[in-house]
Coordinates of C-alpha atoms and ligand atoms in Angstrom, one line a residue:
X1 CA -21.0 31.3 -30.2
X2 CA -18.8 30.7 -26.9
X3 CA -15.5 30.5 -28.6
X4 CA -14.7 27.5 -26.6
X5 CA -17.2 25.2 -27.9
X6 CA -14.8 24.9 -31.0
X7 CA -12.8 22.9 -28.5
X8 CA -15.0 20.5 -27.6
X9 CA -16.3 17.7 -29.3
X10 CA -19.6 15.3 -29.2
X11 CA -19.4 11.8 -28.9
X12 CA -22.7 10.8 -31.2
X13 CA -23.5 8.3 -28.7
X14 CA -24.6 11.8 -26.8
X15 CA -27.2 11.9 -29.2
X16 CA -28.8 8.6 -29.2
X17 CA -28.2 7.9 -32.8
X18 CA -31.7 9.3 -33.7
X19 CA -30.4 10.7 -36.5
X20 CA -28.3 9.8 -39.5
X21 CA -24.7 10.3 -39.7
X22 CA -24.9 13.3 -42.2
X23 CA -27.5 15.0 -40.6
X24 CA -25.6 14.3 -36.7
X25 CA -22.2 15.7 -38.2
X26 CA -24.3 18.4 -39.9
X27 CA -26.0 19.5 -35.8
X28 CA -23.2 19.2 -34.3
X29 CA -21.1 22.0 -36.7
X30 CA -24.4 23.9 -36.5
X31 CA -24.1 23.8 -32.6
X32 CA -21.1 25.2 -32.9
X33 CA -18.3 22.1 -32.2
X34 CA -15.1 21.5 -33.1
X35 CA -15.4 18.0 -33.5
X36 CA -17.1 15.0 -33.8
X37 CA -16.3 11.0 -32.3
X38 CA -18.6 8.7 -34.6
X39 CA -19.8 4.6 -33.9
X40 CA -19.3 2.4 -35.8
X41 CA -22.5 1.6 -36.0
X42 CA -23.5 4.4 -38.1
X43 CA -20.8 4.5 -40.4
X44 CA -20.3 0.6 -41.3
X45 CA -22.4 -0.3 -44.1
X46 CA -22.4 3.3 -45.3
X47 CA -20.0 4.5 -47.7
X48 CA -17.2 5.7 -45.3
X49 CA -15.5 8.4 -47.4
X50 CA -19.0 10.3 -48.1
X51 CA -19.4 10.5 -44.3
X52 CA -15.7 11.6 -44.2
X53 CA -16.1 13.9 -46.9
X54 CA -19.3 15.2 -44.7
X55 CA -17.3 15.8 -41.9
X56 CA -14.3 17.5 -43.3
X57 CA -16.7 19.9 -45.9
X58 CA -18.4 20.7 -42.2
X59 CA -15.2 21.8 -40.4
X60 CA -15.2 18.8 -38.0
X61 CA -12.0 16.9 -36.3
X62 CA -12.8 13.2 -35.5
X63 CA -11.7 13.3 -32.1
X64 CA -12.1 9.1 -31.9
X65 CA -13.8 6.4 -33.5
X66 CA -16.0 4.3 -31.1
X67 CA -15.1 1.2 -30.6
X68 CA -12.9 -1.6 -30.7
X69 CA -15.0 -5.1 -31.2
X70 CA -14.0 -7.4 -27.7
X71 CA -10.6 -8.6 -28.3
X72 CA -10.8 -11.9 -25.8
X73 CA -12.2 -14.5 -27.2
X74 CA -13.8 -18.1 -26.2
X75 CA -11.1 -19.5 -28.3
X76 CA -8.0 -19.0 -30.3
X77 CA -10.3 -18.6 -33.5
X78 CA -12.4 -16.3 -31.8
X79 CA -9.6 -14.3 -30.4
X80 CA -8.5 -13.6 -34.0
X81 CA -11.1 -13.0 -35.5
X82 CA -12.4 -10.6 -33.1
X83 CA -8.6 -8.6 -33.7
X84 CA -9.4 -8.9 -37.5
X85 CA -12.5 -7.1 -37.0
X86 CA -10.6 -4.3 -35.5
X87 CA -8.0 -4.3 -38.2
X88 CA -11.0 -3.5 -40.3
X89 CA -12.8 -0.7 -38.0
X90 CA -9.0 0.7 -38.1
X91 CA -8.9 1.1 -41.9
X92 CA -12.4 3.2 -41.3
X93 CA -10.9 5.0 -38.7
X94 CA -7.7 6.0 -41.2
X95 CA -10.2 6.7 -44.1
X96 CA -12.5 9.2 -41.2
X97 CA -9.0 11.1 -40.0
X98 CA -10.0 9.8 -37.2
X99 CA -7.1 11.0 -34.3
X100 CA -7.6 7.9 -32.5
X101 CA -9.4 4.5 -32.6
X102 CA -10.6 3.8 -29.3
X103 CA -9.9 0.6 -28.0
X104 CA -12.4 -0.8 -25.4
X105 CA -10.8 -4.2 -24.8
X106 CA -13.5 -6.4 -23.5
X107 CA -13.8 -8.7 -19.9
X108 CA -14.1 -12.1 -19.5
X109 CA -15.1 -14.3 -22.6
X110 CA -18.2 -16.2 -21.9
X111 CA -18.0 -18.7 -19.3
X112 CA -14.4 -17.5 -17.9
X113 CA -13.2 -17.0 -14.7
X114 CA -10.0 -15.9 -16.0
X115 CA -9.0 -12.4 -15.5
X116 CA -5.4 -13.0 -15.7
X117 CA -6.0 -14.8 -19.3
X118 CA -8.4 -12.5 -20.5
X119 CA -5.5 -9.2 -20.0
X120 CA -3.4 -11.7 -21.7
X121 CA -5.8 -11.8 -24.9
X122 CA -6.1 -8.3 -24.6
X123 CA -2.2 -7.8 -24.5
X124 CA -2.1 -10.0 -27.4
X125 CA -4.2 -8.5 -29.2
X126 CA -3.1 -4.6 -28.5
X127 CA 0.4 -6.0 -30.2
X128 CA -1.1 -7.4 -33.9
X129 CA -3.2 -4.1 -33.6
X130 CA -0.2 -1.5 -33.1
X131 CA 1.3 -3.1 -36.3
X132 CA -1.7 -2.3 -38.5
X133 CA -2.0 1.1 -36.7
X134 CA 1.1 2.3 -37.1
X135 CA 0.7 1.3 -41.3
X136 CA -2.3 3.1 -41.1
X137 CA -1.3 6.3 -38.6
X138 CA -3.9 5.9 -36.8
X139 CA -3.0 5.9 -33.0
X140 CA -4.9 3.2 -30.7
X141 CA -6.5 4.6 -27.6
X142 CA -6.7 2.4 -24.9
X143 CA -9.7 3.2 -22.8
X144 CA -9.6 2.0 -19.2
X145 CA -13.2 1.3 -17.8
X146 CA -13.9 1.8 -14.2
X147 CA -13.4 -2.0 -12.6
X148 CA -17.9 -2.7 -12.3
X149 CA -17.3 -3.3 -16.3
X150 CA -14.4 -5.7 -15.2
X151 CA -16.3 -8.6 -16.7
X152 CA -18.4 -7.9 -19.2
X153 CA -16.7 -4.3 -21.1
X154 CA -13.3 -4.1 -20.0
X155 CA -10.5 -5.9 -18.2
X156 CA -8.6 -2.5 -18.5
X157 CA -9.6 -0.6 -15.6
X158 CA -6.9 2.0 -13.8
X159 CA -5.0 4.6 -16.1
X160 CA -1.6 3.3 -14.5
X161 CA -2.8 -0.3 -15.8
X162 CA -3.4 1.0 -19.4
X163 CA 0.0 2.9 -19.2
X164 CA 1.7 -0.1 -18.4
X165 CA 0.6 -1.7 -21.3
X166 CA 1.4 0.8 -23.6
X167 CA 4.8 0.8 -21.7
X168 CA 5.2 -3.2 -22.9
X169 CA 3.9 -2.6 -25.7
X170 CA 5.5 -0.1 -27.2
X171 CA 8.6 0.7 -25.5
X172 CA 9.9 3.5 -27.8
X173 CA 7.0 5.4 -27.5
X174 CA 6.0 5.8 -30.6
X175 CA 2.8 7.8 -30.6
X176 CA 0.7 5.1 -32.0
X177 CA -0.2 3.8 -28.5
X178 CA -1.6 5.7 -25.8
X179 CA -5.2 6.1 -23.6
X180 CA -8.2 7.7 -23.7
X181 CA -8.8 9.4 -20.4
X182 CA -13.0 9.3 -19.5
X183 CA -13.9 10.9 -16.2
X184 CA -16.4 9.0 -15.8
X185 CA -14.4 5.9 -15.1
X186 CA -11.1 7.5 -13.6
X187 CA -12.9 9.9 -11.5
X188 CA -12.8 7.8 -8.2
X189 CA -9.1 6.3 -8.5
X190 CA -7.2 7.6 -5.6
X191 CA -3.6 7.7 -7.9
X192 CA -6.0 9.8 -10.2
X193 CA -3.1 12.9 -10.5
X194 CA 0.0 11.0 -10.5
X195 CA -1.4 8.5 -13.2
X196 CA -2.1 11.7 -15.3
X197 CA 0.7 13.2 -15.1
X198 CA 2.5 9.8 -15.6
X199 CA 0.4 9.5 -18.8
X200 CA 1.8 13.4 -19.9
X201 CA 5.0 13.0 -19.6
X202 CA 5.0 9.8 -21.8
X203 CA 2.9 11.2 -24.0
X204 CA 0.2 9.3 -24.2
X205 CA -3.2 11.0 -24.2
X206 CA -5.1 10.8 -26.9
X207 CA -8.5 11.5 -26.1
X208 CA -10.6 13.0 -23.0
X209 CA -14.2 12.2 -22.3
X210 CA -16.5 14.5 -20.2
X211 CA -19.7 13.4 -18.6
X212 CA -20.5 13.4 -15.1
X213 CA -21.3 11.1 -12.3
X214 CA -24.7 10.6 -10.7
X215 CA -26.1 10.3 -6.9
X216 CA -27.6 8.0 -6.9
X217 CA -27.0 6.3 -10.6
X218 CA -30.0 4.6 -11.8
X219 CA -28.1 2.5 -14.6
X220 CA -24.5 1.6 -14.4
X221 CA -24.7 2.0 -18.3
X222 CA -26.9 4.4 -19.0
X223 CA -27.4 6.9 -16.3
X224 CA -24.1 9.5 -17.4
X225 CA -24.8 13.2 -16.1
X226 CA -23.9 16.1 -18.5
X227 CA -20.6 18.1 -17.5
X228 CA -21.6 19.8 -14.6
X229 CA -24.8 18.0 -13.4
X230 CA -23.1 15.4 -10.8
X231 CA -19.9 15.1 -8.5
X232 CA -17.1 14.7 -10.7
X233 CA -14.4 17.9 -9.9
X234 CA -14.3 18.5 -13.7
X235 CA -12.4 21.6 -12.8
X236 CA -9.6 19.8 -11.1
X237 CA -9.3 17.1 -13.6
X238 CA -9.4 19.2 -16.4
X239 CA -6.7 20.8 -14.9
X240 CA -4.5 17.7 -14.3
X241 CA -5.1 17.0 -18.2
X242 CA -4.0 20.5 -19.6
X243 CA -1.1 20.2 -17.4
X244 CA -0.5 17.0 -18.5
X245 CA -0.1 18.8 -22.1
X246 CA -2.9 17.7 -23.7
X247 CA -3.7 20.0 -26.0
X248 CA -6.7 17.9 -28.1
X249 CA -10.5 18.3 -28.0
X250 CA -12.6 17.4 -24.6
X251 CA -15.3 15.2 -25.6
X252 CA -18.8 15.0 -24.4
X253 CA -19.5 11.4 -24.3
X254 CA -23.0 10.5 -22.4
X255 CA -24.8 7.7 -22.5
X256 CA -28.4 8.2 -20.5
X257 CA -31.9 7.0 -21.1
X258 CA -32.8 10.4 -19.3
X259 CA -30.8 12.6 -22.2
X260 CA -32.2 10.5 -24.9
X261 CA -35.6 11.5 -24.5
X262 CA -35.0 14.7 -25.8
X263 CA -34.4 15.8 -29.6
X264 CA -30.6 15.5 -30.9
X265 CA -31.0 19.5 -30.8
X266 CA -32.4 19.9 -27.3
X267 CA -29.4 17.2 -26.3
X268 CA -26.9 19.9 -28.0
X269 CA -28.4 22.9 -26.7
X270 CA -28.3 21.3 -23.0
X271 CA -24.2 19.8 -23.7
X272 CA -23.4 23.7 -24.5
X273 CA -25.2 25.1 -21.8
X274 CA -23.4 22.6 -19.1
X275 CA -20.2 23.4 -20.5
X276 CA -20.5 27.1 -21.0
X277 CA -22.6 27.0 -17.6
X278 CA -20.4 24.6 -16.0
X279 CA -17.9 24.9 -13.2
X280 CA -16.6 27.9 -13.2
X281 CA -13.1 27.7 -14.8
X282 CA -13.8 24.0 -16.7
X283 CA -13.7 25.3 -19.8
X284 CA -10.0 27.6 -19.6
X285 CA -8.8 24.4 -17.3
X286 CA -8.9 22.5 -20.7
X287 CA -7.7 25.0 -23.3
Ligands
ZN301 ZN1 -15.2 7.4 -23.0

């Protein structure tokens, strides 16, 4: 087994949930990772401290738990109950281990053309989350999404943005706020190092997601390459995180029709061999 892979984790969504949870946290600790990042689609509804107990008894961090619900809402009602619903996903993410709960914040609610209101909803709710999160210990990771999911996934969409949020939020830095860093969405942004480093030295990174960018991309959802297959400068990046002094797992997070097709084992077999294949130097960029 490389003895980097132990380093890394998979993002289930990788897998295309063919799988139950058990048997996904099983092939992943068979493939030789050091972590896992679960849905919550696959652990709601289950009994959450069996999974966690599967995870642990399989040597497996929790590098995140996907996802934060939306938090703008049509309404005042449906604002609230949308951050309830993330209060809740937090508790699971406390009970998992989980070392962060990944907050993708949501666009526009339905029939808005306010961007402006909809970072205020977001804002709002960030602040009644923290408060439950830092009960709980388990940090938020604000996840900015590259600005085409503006409307629909994410009114969060530069690092810098997200930083200053956490910044407002959470003035005294007190590690229960901070960002998940996703290539795949930063990749392009032309303050790409300075934002990094900005998000080092306050000590905010809590997660990083590997996956790889397409020419041309078929689906702006579901068309992710694996490390190594498209034009992302993982090596570079990589770089600017361990600098950075992030010193957490690298996550292979890839949502693609074309990866699904393929058994959960295949899928493993190919997410080692791009990252022990991959550029050159990725792997001892992100140590
Ligand atoms: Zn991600």
């Amino acid at each position: 087994m490389p003895r980097s892979l132990d380093r890394h984790s998979v993002n289930t969504a990788t897998l295309g949930y063919q799988m139950p949870i058990g048997e996904t946290v099983d092939a992943i600790a068979r493939a030789g990772f050091g972590g896992i990042a679960p849905w919550r689609r696959e652990v709601e509804g289950g009994d959450v401290d069996v999974i966690a107990r599967r995870i642990r008894d399989a040597g497996l961090r929790v590098s995140g738990y996907c996802r934060s619900t939306y938090i703008p809402g049509t309404s005042r009602a449906a604002w609230a109950a949308n951050v309830d619903d993330n209060r809740r996903a937090l508790r699971d993410a406390a009970r998992l281990g989980a070392e962060c709960f990944v907050l993708v914040v949501g666009g526009l609610p339905e029939g808005s053309r306010d961007m402006p209101g909809a970072r205020r909803q977001v804002q709002d709710g960030v602040a009644d989350l923290l408060a439950e999160a830092t009960t709980l210990g388990v940090p938020l990771a604000l996840e900015p999404l590259h600005p085409m999911y503006a409307a629909d996934r994410a009114c969060v969409n530069t690092i810098r943005q997200a930083l200053d949020l956490c910044t407002l939020l959470d003035p005294a830095r007190t590690s229960h706020l901070g960002i998940a860093i996703d290539v795949y969405h930063t990749w392009w942004d032309p303050e790409l190092p300075e934002a990094i480093t900005r998000a080092g030295r306050e000590g905010r990174i809590l997660a990083y997601h590997v996956n790889d960018w397409l020419v041309p991309t078929g689906d702006l959802l579901m068309d992710r390459g694996l490390p190594g297959e498209g034009v992302i400068d993982l090596e570079s990046i990589g770089a600017l995180v361990r600098d950075a002094g992030y010193r957490g797992l690298t996550e292979v997070e890839v949502f693609s029709h074309r990866v699904w097709k393929h058994p959960p084992d295949r899928i493993l077999a190919d997410c080692v061999a791009s990252i022990v294949q991959g550029p050159p130097t990725y792997l001892q960029n992100v140590r």
